PDB file of C-alpha atoms in Angstrom:
ATOM      1  CA  MET O   1     -13.700  26.069   3.640  1.00 51.00           C
ATOM      2  CA  PHE O   2     -14.737  27.798   0.409  1.00 62.00           C
ATOM      3  CA  PRO O   3     -11.506  28.547  -1.538  1.00 76.00           C
ATOM      4  CA  ASP O   4     -10.922  32.257  -2.133  1.00 88.00           C
ATOM      5  CA  VAL O   5     -10.575  31.647  -5.862  1.00 94.00           C
ATOM      6  CA  LEU O   6     -14.209  30.545  -6.014  1.00 94.00           C
ATOM      7  CA  TYR O   7     -15.383  33.838  -4.534  1.00 92.00           C
ATOM      8  CA  GLU O   8     -13.339  35.525  -7.241  1.00 95.00           C
ATOM      9  CA  LEU O   9     -14.801  33.194  -9.859  1.00 97.00           C
ATOM     10  CA  PHE O  10     -18.417  33.809  -8.867  1.00 96.00           C
ATOM     11  CA  SER O  11     -18.074  37.575  -8.370  1.00 93.00           C
ATOM     12  CA  ASN O  12     -19.362  39.888 -11.097  1.00 92.00           C
ATOM     13  CA  MET O  13     -21.636  37.104 -12.344  1.00 96.00           C
ATOM     14  CA  PRO O  14     -25.310  37.642 -13.215  1.00 96.00           C
ATOM     15  CA  ARG O  15     -26.077  34.974 -10.612  1.00 97.00           C
ATOM     16  CA  GLN O  16     -24.263  32.324  -8.575  1.00 97.00           C
ATOM     17  CA  GLY O  17     -26.367  29.314  -9.551  1.00 97.00           C
ATOM     18  CA  PRO O  18     -28.805  28.125 -12.212  1.00 98.00           C
ATOM     19  CA  GLY O  19     -31.990  30.144 -12.660  1.00 99.00           C
ATOM     20  CA  SER O  20     -33.489  33.004 -14.630  1.00 99.00           C
ATOM     21  CA  LYS O  21     -35.714  36.036 -14.301  1.00 98.00           C
ATOM     22  CA  GLU O  22     -38.374  34.114 -16.210  1.00 99.00           C
ATOM     23  CA  SER O  23     -38.333  31.207 -13.758  1.00 99.00           C
ATOM     24  CA  THR O  24     -38.535  33.583 -10.789  1.00 99.00           C
ATOM     25  CA  ARG O  25     -41.563  35.288 -12.335  1.00 99.00           C
ATOM     26  CA  LYS O  26     -43.190  31.961 -13.168  1.00 99.00           C
ATOM     27  CA  ALA O  27     -42.751  30.661  -9.633  1.00 99.00           C
ATOM     28  CA  TYR O  28     -44.077  33.852  -8.056  1.00 98.00           C
ATOM     29  CA  ARG O  29     -47.167  33.909 -10.260  1.00 97.00           C
ATOM     30  CA  LEU O  30     -48.007  30.324  -9.342  1.00 97.00           C
ATOM     31  CA  ILE O  31     -48.438  31.288  -5.686  1.00 97.00           C
ATOM     32  CA  PRO O  32     -52.147  31.661  -4.842  1.00 94.00           C
ATOM     33  CA  ARG O  33     -53.758  34.140  -2.469  1.00 90.00           C
ATOM     34  CA  LEU O  34     -50.869  36.391  -1.558  1.00 92.00           C
ATOM     35  CA  PRO O  35     -51.356  39.407   0.709  1.00 93.00           C
ATOM     36  CA  PRO O  36     -51.136  42.797  -1.047  1.00 94.00           C
ATOM     37  CA  GLN O  37     -47.693  43.547   0.413  1.00 96.00           C
ATOM     38  CA  PRO O  38     -45.966  40.247   1.211  1.00 98.00           C
ATOM     39  CA  HIS O  39     -42.809  40.106   3.305  1.00 99.00           C
ATOM     40  CA  ILE O  40     -40.362  37.825   1.485  1.00 99.00           C
ATOM     41  CA  LEU O  41     -37.131  36.325   2.823  1.00 99.00           C
ATOM     42  CA  ASP O  42     -34.650  35.391   0.077  1.00 99.00           C
ATOM     43  CA  VAL O  43     -32.249  32.876   1.642  1.00 99.00           C
ATOM     44  CA  GLY O  44     -28.808  32.532   0.048  1.00 98.00           C
ATOM     45  CA  CYS O  45     -29.543  35.426  -2.279  1.00 98.00           C
ATOM     46  CA  GLY O  46     -26.050  35.822  -3.752  1.00 97.00           C
ATOM     47  CA  SER O  47     -25.840  38.954  -5.879  1.00 98.00           C
ATOM     48  CA  GLY O  48     -29.611  38.936  -6.070  1.00 98.00           C
ATOM     49  CA  MET O  49     -30.884  38.526  -9.629  1.00 99.00           C
ATOM     50  CA  GLN O  50     -34.022  36.861  -8.255  1.00 99.00           C
ATOM     51  CA  THR O  51     -34.225  39.355  -5.359  1.00 99.00           C
ATOM     52  CA  LEU O  52     -34.414  42.253  -7.784  1.00 99.00           C
ATOM     53  CA  GLU O  53     -37.005  40.437  -9.878  1.00 99.00           C
ATOM     54  CA  LEU O  54     -39.151  39.792  -6.799  1.00 99.00           C
ATOM     55  CA  ALA O  55     -38.909  43.487  -5.937  1.00 98.00           C
ATOM     56  CA  ARG O  56     -40.028  44.404  -9.454  1.00 98.00           C
ATOM     57  CA  ILE O  57     -43.046  42.104  -9.590  1.00 97.00           C
ATOM     58  CA  SER O  58     -44.320  42.274  -6.009  1.00 96.00           C
ATOM     59  CA  ASN O  59     -45.597  45.119  -3.874  1.00 93.00           C
ATOM     60  CA  GLY O  60     -43.855  43.679  -0.871  1.00 95.00           C
ATOM     61  CA  LYS O  61     -40.645  43.997   1.091  1.00 98.00           C
ATOM     62  CA  ILE O  62     -37.757  41.617   0.461  1.00 99.00           C
ATOM     63  CA  THR O  63     -35.191  40.680   3.091  1.00 99.00           C
ATOM     64  CA  ALA O  64     -32.154  39.235   1.297  1.00 99.00           C
ATOM     65  CA  LEU O  65     -29.686  37.110   3.269  1.00 99.00           C
ATOM     66  CA  ASP O  66     -26.245  35.892   2.235  1.00 98.00           C
ATOM     67  CA  ASN O  67     -22.971  35.252   4.059  1.00 96.00           C
ATOM     68  CA  TYR O  68     -20.700  37.042   1.546  1.00 95.00           C
ATOM     69  CA  GLN O  69     -20.778  40.818   1.864  1.00 97.00           C
ATOM     70  CA  PRO O  70     -19.510  41.654  -1.662  1.00 96.00           C
ATOM     71  CA  PHE O  71     -22.559  39.862  -3.122  1.00 97.00           C
ATOM     72  CA  LEU O  72     -24.833  41.931  -0.876  1.00 98.00           C
ATOM     73  CA  ASP O  73     -22.993  45.122  -1.846  1.00 98.00           C
ATOM     74  CA  ASP O  74     -23.555  44.260  -5.506  1.00 97.00           C
ATOM     75  CA  LEU O  75     -27.251  43.706  -4.820  1.00 98.00           C
ATOM     76  CA  ARG O  76     -27.540  47.041  -3.002  1.00 98.00           C
ATOM     77  CA  LYS O  77     -25.856  48.818  -5.901  1.00 98.00           C
ATOM     78  CA  HIS O  78     -28.251  47.384  -8.471  1.00 98.00           C
ATOM     79  CA  ALA O  79     -31.273  47.957  -6.239  1.00 98.00           C
ATOM     80  CA  LYS O  80     -30.356  51.614  -5.842  1.00 98.00           C
ATOM     81  CA  SER O  81     -29.797  52.081  -9.570  1.00 98.00           C
ATOM     82  CA  GLU O  82     -33.324  50.765 -10.239  1.00 98.00           C
ATOM     83  CA  GLY O  83     -34.962  52.685  -7.413  1.00 98.00           C
ATOM     84  CA  LEU O  84     -35.721  49.464  -5.545  1.00 98.00           C
ATOM     85  CA  ASP O  85     -33.496  50.041  -2.514  1.00 96.00           C
ATOM     86  CA  GLU O  86     -36.416  50.919  -0.218  1.00 97.00           C
ATOM     87  CA  LYS O  87     -38.019  47.547  -0.986  1.00 98.00           C
ATOM     88  CA  ILE O  88     -34.899  45.461  -0.287  1.00 99.00           C
ATOM     89  CA  GLU O  89     -33.100  44.945   3.022  1.00 99.00           C
ATOM     90  CA  THR O  90     -29.810  43.018   2.985  1.00 99.00           C
ATOM     91  CA  ILE O  91     -28.485  40.962   5.894  1.00 99.00           C
ATOM     92  CA  ASN O  92     -25.099  39.266   6.179  1.00 98.00           C
ATOM     93  CA  GLY O  93     -25.854  35.983   7.896  1.00 98.00           C
ATOM     94  CA  SER O  94     -25.951  32.205   7.662  1.00 97.00           C
ATOM     95  CA  MET O  95     -28.941  30.151   6.584  1.00 97.00           C
ATOM     96  CA  LEU O  96     -27.865  27.656   9.250  1.00 97.00           C
ATOM     97  CA  GLU O  97     -28.708  30.196  11.975  1.00 96.00           C
ATOM     98  CA  LEU O  98     -31.374  32.506  10.597  1.00 97.00           C
ATOM     99  CA  PRO O  99     -31.689  35.588  12.848  1.00 95.00           C
ATOM    100  CA  PHE O 100     -35.463  36.011  12.656  1.00 98.00           C
ATOM    101  CA  THR O 101     -38.447  35.497  14.933  1.00 97.00           C
ATOM    102  CA  LYS O 102     -41.261  33.038  14.364  1.00 98.00           C
ATOM    103  CA  ASN O 103     -44.043  33.834  11.896  1.00 98.00           C
ATOM    104  CA  SER O 104     -42.050  36.658  10.270  1.00 98.00           C
ATOM    105  CA  PHE O 105     -42.541  35.997   6.554  1.00 99.00           C
ATOM    106  CA  ASP O 106     -45.332  35.472   4.060  1.00 99.00           C
ATOM    107  CA  ILE O 107     -42.876  33.784   1.687  1.00 99.00           C
ATOM    108  CA  MET O 108     -39.483  32.182   2.143  1.00 99.00           C
ATOM    109  CA  TRP O 109     -37.588  31.983  -1.146  1.00 99.00           C
ATOM    110  CA  SER O 110     -34.378  30.123  -1.983  1.00 99.00           C
ATOM    111  CA  GLU O 111     -33.060  29.571  -5.506  1.00 99.00           C
ATOM    112  CA  GLY O 112     -30.330  26.954  -5.785  1.00 97.00           C
ATOM    113  CA  ALA O 113     -29.187  27.384  -2.188  1.00 98.00           C
ATOM    114  CA  ILE O 114     -31.266  25.176   0.112  1.00 98.00           C
ATOM    115  CA  TYR O 115     -28.868  22.288  -0.585  1.00 96.00           C
ATOM    116  CA  ILE O 116     -26.418  23.992   1.807  1.00 96.00           C
ATOM    117  CA  ILE O 117     -28.609  23.067   4.759  1.00 97.00           C
ATOM    118  CA  GLY O 118     -30.304  20.166   2.965  1.00 97.00           C
ATOM    119  CA  PHE O 119     -33.775  20.131   1.415  1.00 98.00           C
ATOM    120  CA  GLU O 120     -35.511  18.186   4.178  1.00 98.00           C
ATOM    121  CA  LYS O 121     -33.738  19.982   7.017  1.00 98.00           C
ATOM    122  CA  GLY O 122     -34.418  23.370   5.447  1.00 98.00           C
ATOM    123  CA  LEU O 123     -38.129  22.640   5.113  1.00 99.00           C
ATOM    124  CA  ARG O 124     -38.392  21.609   8.751  1.00 98.00           C
ATOM    125  CA  GLU O 125     -36.177  24.269  10.325  1.00 98.00           C
ATOM    126  CA  TRP O 126     -37.491  27.205   8.290  1.00 98.00           C
ATOM    127  CA  LYS O 127     -41.155  26.345   8.768  1.00 98.00           C
ATOM    128  CA  SER O 128     -41.466  28.246  12.051  1.00 98.00           C
ATOM    129  CA  LEU O 129     -40.429  31.487  10.341  1.00 99.00           C
ATOM    130  CA  ILE O 130     -43.313  31.297   7.865  1.00 98.00           C
ATOM    131  CA  LYS O 131     -46.666  32.799   8.784  1.00 98.00           C
ATOM    132  CA  ARG O 132     -49.583  30.398   9.015  1.00 94.00           C
ATOM    133  CA  GLY O 133     -50.672  29.591   5.475  1.00 96.00           C
ATOM    134  CA  GLY O 134     -47.529  31.196   4.069  1.00 98.00           C
ATOM    135  CA  TYR O 135     -45.257  29.763   1.416  1.00 99.00           C
ATOM    136  CA  LEU O 136     -41.809  28.325   0.857  1.00 99.00           C
ATOM    137  CA  VAL O 137     -40.448  28.420  -2.693  1.00 99.00           C
ATOM    138  CA  ALA O 138     -37.182  26.582  -3.306  1.00 99.00           C
ATOM    139  CA  SER O 139     -35.330  25.237  -6.318  1.00 99.00           C
ATOM    140  CA  GLU O 140     -33.591  21.949  -5.575  1.00 99.00           C
ATOM    141  CA  LEU O 141     -31.218  19.794  -7.619  1.00 98.00           C
ATOM    142  CA  THR O 142     -33.325  16.803  -8.637  1.00 99.00           C
ATOM    143  CA  TRP O 143     -33.153  13.670 -10.771  1.00 99.00           C
ATOM    144  CA  ILE O 144     -35.669  14.174 -13.590  1.00 99.00           C
ATOM    145  CA  LYS O 145     -35.092  10.936 -15.510  1.00 98.00           C
ATOM    146  CA  PRO O 146     -34.474   7.403 -14.184  1.00 96.00           C
ATOM    147  CA  ASP O 147     -31.769   4.964 -15.222  1.00 96.00           C
ATOM    148  CA  MET O 148     -29.035   7.568 -15.206  1.00 97.00           C
ATOM    149  CA  PRO O 149     -25.566   6.401 -16.297  1.00 98.00           C
ATOM    150  CA  SER O 150     -23.250   5.446 -13.454  1.00 98.00           C
ATOM    151  CA  GLU O 151     -20.811   8.262 -14.281  1.00 98.00           C
ATOM    152  CA  ILE O 152     -23.300  11.038 -13.530  1.00 98.00           C
ATOM    153  CA  ARG O 153     -24.939   9.153 -10.649  1.00 98.00           C
ATOM    154  CA  ILE O 154     -21.619   8.666  -8.862  1.00 98.00           C
ATOM    155  CA  TYR O 155     -20.539  12.234  -9.607  1.00 98.00           C
ATOM    156  CA  LEU O 156     -23.702  13.951  -8.378  1.00 98.00           C
ATOM    157  CA  GLU O 157     -24.139  11.735  -5.336  1.00 96.00           C
ATOM    158  CA  GLY O 158     -20.547  12.596  -4.442  1.00 96.00           C
ATOM    159  CA  GLU O 159     -21.251  16.309  -4.803  1.00 95.00           C
ATOM    160  CA  TYR O 160     -24.681  16.271  -3.152  1.00 94.00           C
ATOM    161  CA  GLN O 161     -25.681  13.166  -1.233  1.00 89.00           C
ATOM    162  CA  GLY O 162     -29.188  14.526  -0.763  1.00 88.00           C
ATOM    163  CA  ILE O 163     -30.173  14.477  -4.438  1.00 97.00           C
ATOM    164  CA  LYS O 164     -33.522  12.744  -4.992  1.00 98.00           C
ATOM    165  CA  ASN O 165     -36.169  12.458  -7.684  1.00 98.00           C
ATOM    166  CA  ILE O 166     -39.327  14.552  -7.854  1.00 99.00           C
ATOM    167  CA  GLU O 167     -41.582  12.000  -6.167  1.00 98.00           C
ATOM    168  CA  GLU O 168     -39.148  11.523  -3.292  1.00 99.00           C
ATOM    169  CA  ASN O 169     -39.002  15.277  -2.753  1.00 99.00           C
ATOM    170  CA  ARG O 170     -42.798  15.454  -2.816  1.00 99.00           C
ATOM    171  CA  GLU O 171     -42.895  12.889  -0.030  1.00 99.00           C
ATOM    172  CA  ILE O 172     -40.444  15.020   1.968  1.00 99.00           C
ATOM    173  CA  ILE O 173     -42.700  18.040   1.424  1.00 99.00           C
ATOM    174  CA  GLN O 174     -45.730  16.170   2.781  1.00 98.00           C
ATOM    175  CA  GLN O 175     -43.848  14.780   5.773  1.00 98.00           C
ATOM    176  CA  ALA O 176     -42.569  18.260   6.649  1.00 98.00           C
ATOM    177  CA  ASP O 177     -46.201  19.459   6.893  1.00 98.00           C
ATOM    178  CA  TYR O 178     -46.500  21.450   3.671  1.00 99.00           C
ATOM    179  CA  ASN O 179     -48.883  21.177   0.743  1.00 98.00           C
ATOM    180  CA  GLU O 180     -47.298  21.377  -2.695  1.00 98.00           C
ATOM    181  CA  VAL O 181     -49.076  24.058  -4.720  1.00 98.00           C
ATOM    182  CA  GLY O 182     -46.936  23.776  -7.845  1.00 98.00           C
ATOM    183  CA  SER O 183     -43.634  22.672  -9.335  1.00 99.00           C
ATOM    184  CA  PHE O 184     -41.728  22.942 -12.587  1.00 99.00           C
ATOM    185  CA  ILE O 185     -38.374  21.950 -14.025  1.00 99.00           C
ATOM    186  CA  LEU O 186     -35.896  24.725 -14.751  1.00 99.00           C
ATOM    187  CA  PRO O 187     -35.269  24.735 -18.528  1.00 98.00           C
ATOM    188  CA  LYS O 188     -31.770  24.307 -19.906  1.00 99.00           C
ATOM    189  CA  SER O 189     -31.631  28.009 -20.760  1.00 99.00           C
ATOM    190  CA  GLY O 190     -31.794  28.677 -17.018  1.00 99.00           C
ATOM    191  CA  TRP O 191     -28.514  26.820 -16.612  1.00 99.00           C
ATOM    192  CA  TRP O 192     -26.652  28.342 -19.539  1.00 99.00           C
ATOM    193  CA  ASP O 193     -27.718  31.923 -20.256  1.00 98.00           C
ATOM    194  CA  ASP O 194     -26.987  33.647 -16.944  1.00 98.00           C
ATOM    195  CA  PHE O 195     -24.845  31.019 -15.262  1.00 99.00           C
ATOM    196  CA  TYR O 196     -22.704  28.479 -17.110  1.00 99.00           C
ATOM    197  CA  GLU O 197     -21.926  30.639 -20.152  1.00 99.00           C
ATOM    198  CA  PRO O 198     -20.579  33.600 -18.125  1.00 98.00           C
ATOM    199  CA  LEU O 199     -19.003  31.162 -15.652  1.00 98.00           C
ATOM    200  CA  GLN O 200     -17.080  29.488 -18.471  1.00 99.00           C
ATOM    201  CA  LYS O 201     -15.732  32.876 -19.558  1.00 98.00           C
ATOM    202  CA  HIS O 202     -14.562  33.573 -16.006  1.00 97.00           C
ATOM    203  CA  LEU O 203     -12.915  30.150 -15.832  1.00 98.00           C
ATOM    204  CA  ASN O 204     -11.034  30.766 -19.055  1.00 98.00           C
ATOM    205  CA  LEU O 205      -9.670  34.025 -17.628  1.00 97.00           C
ATOM    206  CA  LEU O 206      -8.698  32.650 -14.215  1.00 97.00           C
ATOM    207  CA  LYS O 207      -7.052  29.366 -15.221  1.00 97.00           C
ATOM    208  CA  PRO O 208      -3.865  31.023 -16.577  1.00 97.00           C
ATOM    209  CA  LYS O 209      -3.727  33.357 -13.575  1.00 96.00           C
ATOM    210  CA  TYR O 210      -3.575  30.460 -11.106  1.00 96.00           C
ATOM    211  CA  THR O 211      -1.225  28.139 -12.971  1.00 96.00           C
ATOM    212  CA  GLY O 212       0.991  26.516 -10.339  1.00 95.00           C
ATOM    213  CA  ASN O 213      -1.439  27.140  -7.471  1.00 95.00           C
ATOM    214  CA  ARG O 214      -2.638  23.647  -6.587  1.00 95.00           C
ATOM    215  CA  GLU O 215      -5.604  24.596  -4.412  1.00 95.00           C
ATOM    216  CA  ALA O 216      -6.927  27.190  -6.846  1.00 96.00           C
ATOM    217  CA  THR O 217      -6.377  24.952  -9.866  1.00 96.00           C
ATOM    218  CA  ALA O 218      -8.214  22.076  -8.177  1.00 96.00           C
ATOM    219  CA  ALA O 219     -11.186  24.332  -7.417  1.00 97.00           C
ATOM    220  CA  LEU O 220     -11.292  25.664 -10.969  1.00 98.00           C
ATOM    221  CA  ASP O 221     -10.972  22.166 -12.440  1.00 98.00           C
ATOM    222  CA  ALA O 222     -13.856  20.978 -10.258  1.00 97.00           C
ATOM    223  CA  THR O 223     -16.020  23.802 -11.578  1.00 98.00           C
ATOM    224  CA  GLN O 224     -15.050  22.941 -15.147  1.00 98.00           C
ATOM    225  CA  LEU O 225     -16.035  19.323 -14.507  1.00 99.00           C
ATOM    226  CA  GLU O 226     -19.419  20.481 -13.212  1.00 98.00           C
ATOM    227  CA  ILE O 227     -20.086  22.358 -16.458  1.00 99.00           C
ATOM    228  CA  ASP O 228     -18.881  19.449 -18.593  1.00 99.00           C
ATOM    229  CA  MET O 229     -21.069  16.983 -16.710  1.00 99.00           C
ATOM    230  CA  TYR O 230     -24.169  19.100 -17.229  1.00 99.00           C
ATOM    231  CA  ARG O 231     -23.373  19.468 -20.927  1.00 99.00           C
ATOM    232  CA  LYS O 232     -23.162  15.680 -21.225  1.00 99.00           C
ATOM    233  CA  TYR O 233     -25.977  14.576 -18.917  1.00 99.00           C
ATOM    234  CA  SER O 234     -28.481  17.441 -18.679  1.00 99.00           C
ATOM    235  CA  ARG O 235     -31.416  15.216 -19.618  1.00 98.00           C
ATOM    236  CA  TYR O 236     -31.068  13.345 -16.321  1.00 99.00           C
ATOM    237  CA  TYR O 237     -31.091  16.157 -13.761  1.00 99.00           C
ATOM    238  CA  SER O 238     -32.050  19.759 -13.246  1.00 99.00           C
ATOM    239  CA  TYR O 239     -33.189  22.191 -10.640  1.00 99.00           C
ATOM    240  CA  VAL O 240     -36.878  21.840  -9.876  1.00 99.00           C
ATOM    241  CA  PHE O 241     -38.881  24.675  -8.364  1.00 99.00           C
ATOM    242  CA  TYR O 242     -41.100  23.416  -5.547  1.00 99.00           C
ATOM    243  CA  LEU O 243     -43.855  25.745  -4.320  1.00 99.00           C
ATOM    244  CA  MET O 244     -45.102  24.766  -0.869  1.00 99.00           C
ATOM    245  CA  GLN O 245     -47.746  26.121   1.477  1.00 99.00           C
ATOM    246  CA  SER O 246     -47.192  25.684   5.191  1.00 98.00           C
ATOM    247  CA  ARG O 247     -50.003  23.809   6.919  1.00 95.00           C
TER     248      ARG O 247
END
């Protein structure tokens, strides 16, 4: 179960995982031959920084799904303030049981969230929702340099057993019946500017509040360790955007 303190920690954040407006734009512009008004499903949208950016740069409709209503409320508020609310539909639901019919979307999009279901499983289970020749764009935690020190290897494999290198993920993409149409590594700024820097500020505020609360303190300490590990070992891993076309 996700500790309540983590919902508090990740609320009022620009985003709930690594990424940036620039990386969202870059990924979208790498997609070839889009229809004039694509229907996009943003899976695990959080408070929707990338959802809003997709609404700004596309002429399509975005369906944004998350399982935490306050994040969706925050997204709706920002969409309305920018006049984008007619382009964005929010749905409270689980990516493990997506409530959509087959061939519904031109693009499925998921930034930093597909790990919840697993990269390979997500590719296979979500494929039926994508229109023929449509696209899946996902950022996935990936080893980007070999011979990583044992400290970070043991830590990350403990946090996410599914972590693989780029070539291994490309093999998964092929076996799941997609063609890769592009990929790129999220730069370090995509980890710090809108995620770890504001997250560190939130941590510093919440730690004194939860002194003496074992469960909350453990959750906050685990988040601090995550930041410290990235600061120390960022050359070995990152999120990689994979752009895939369904065959």
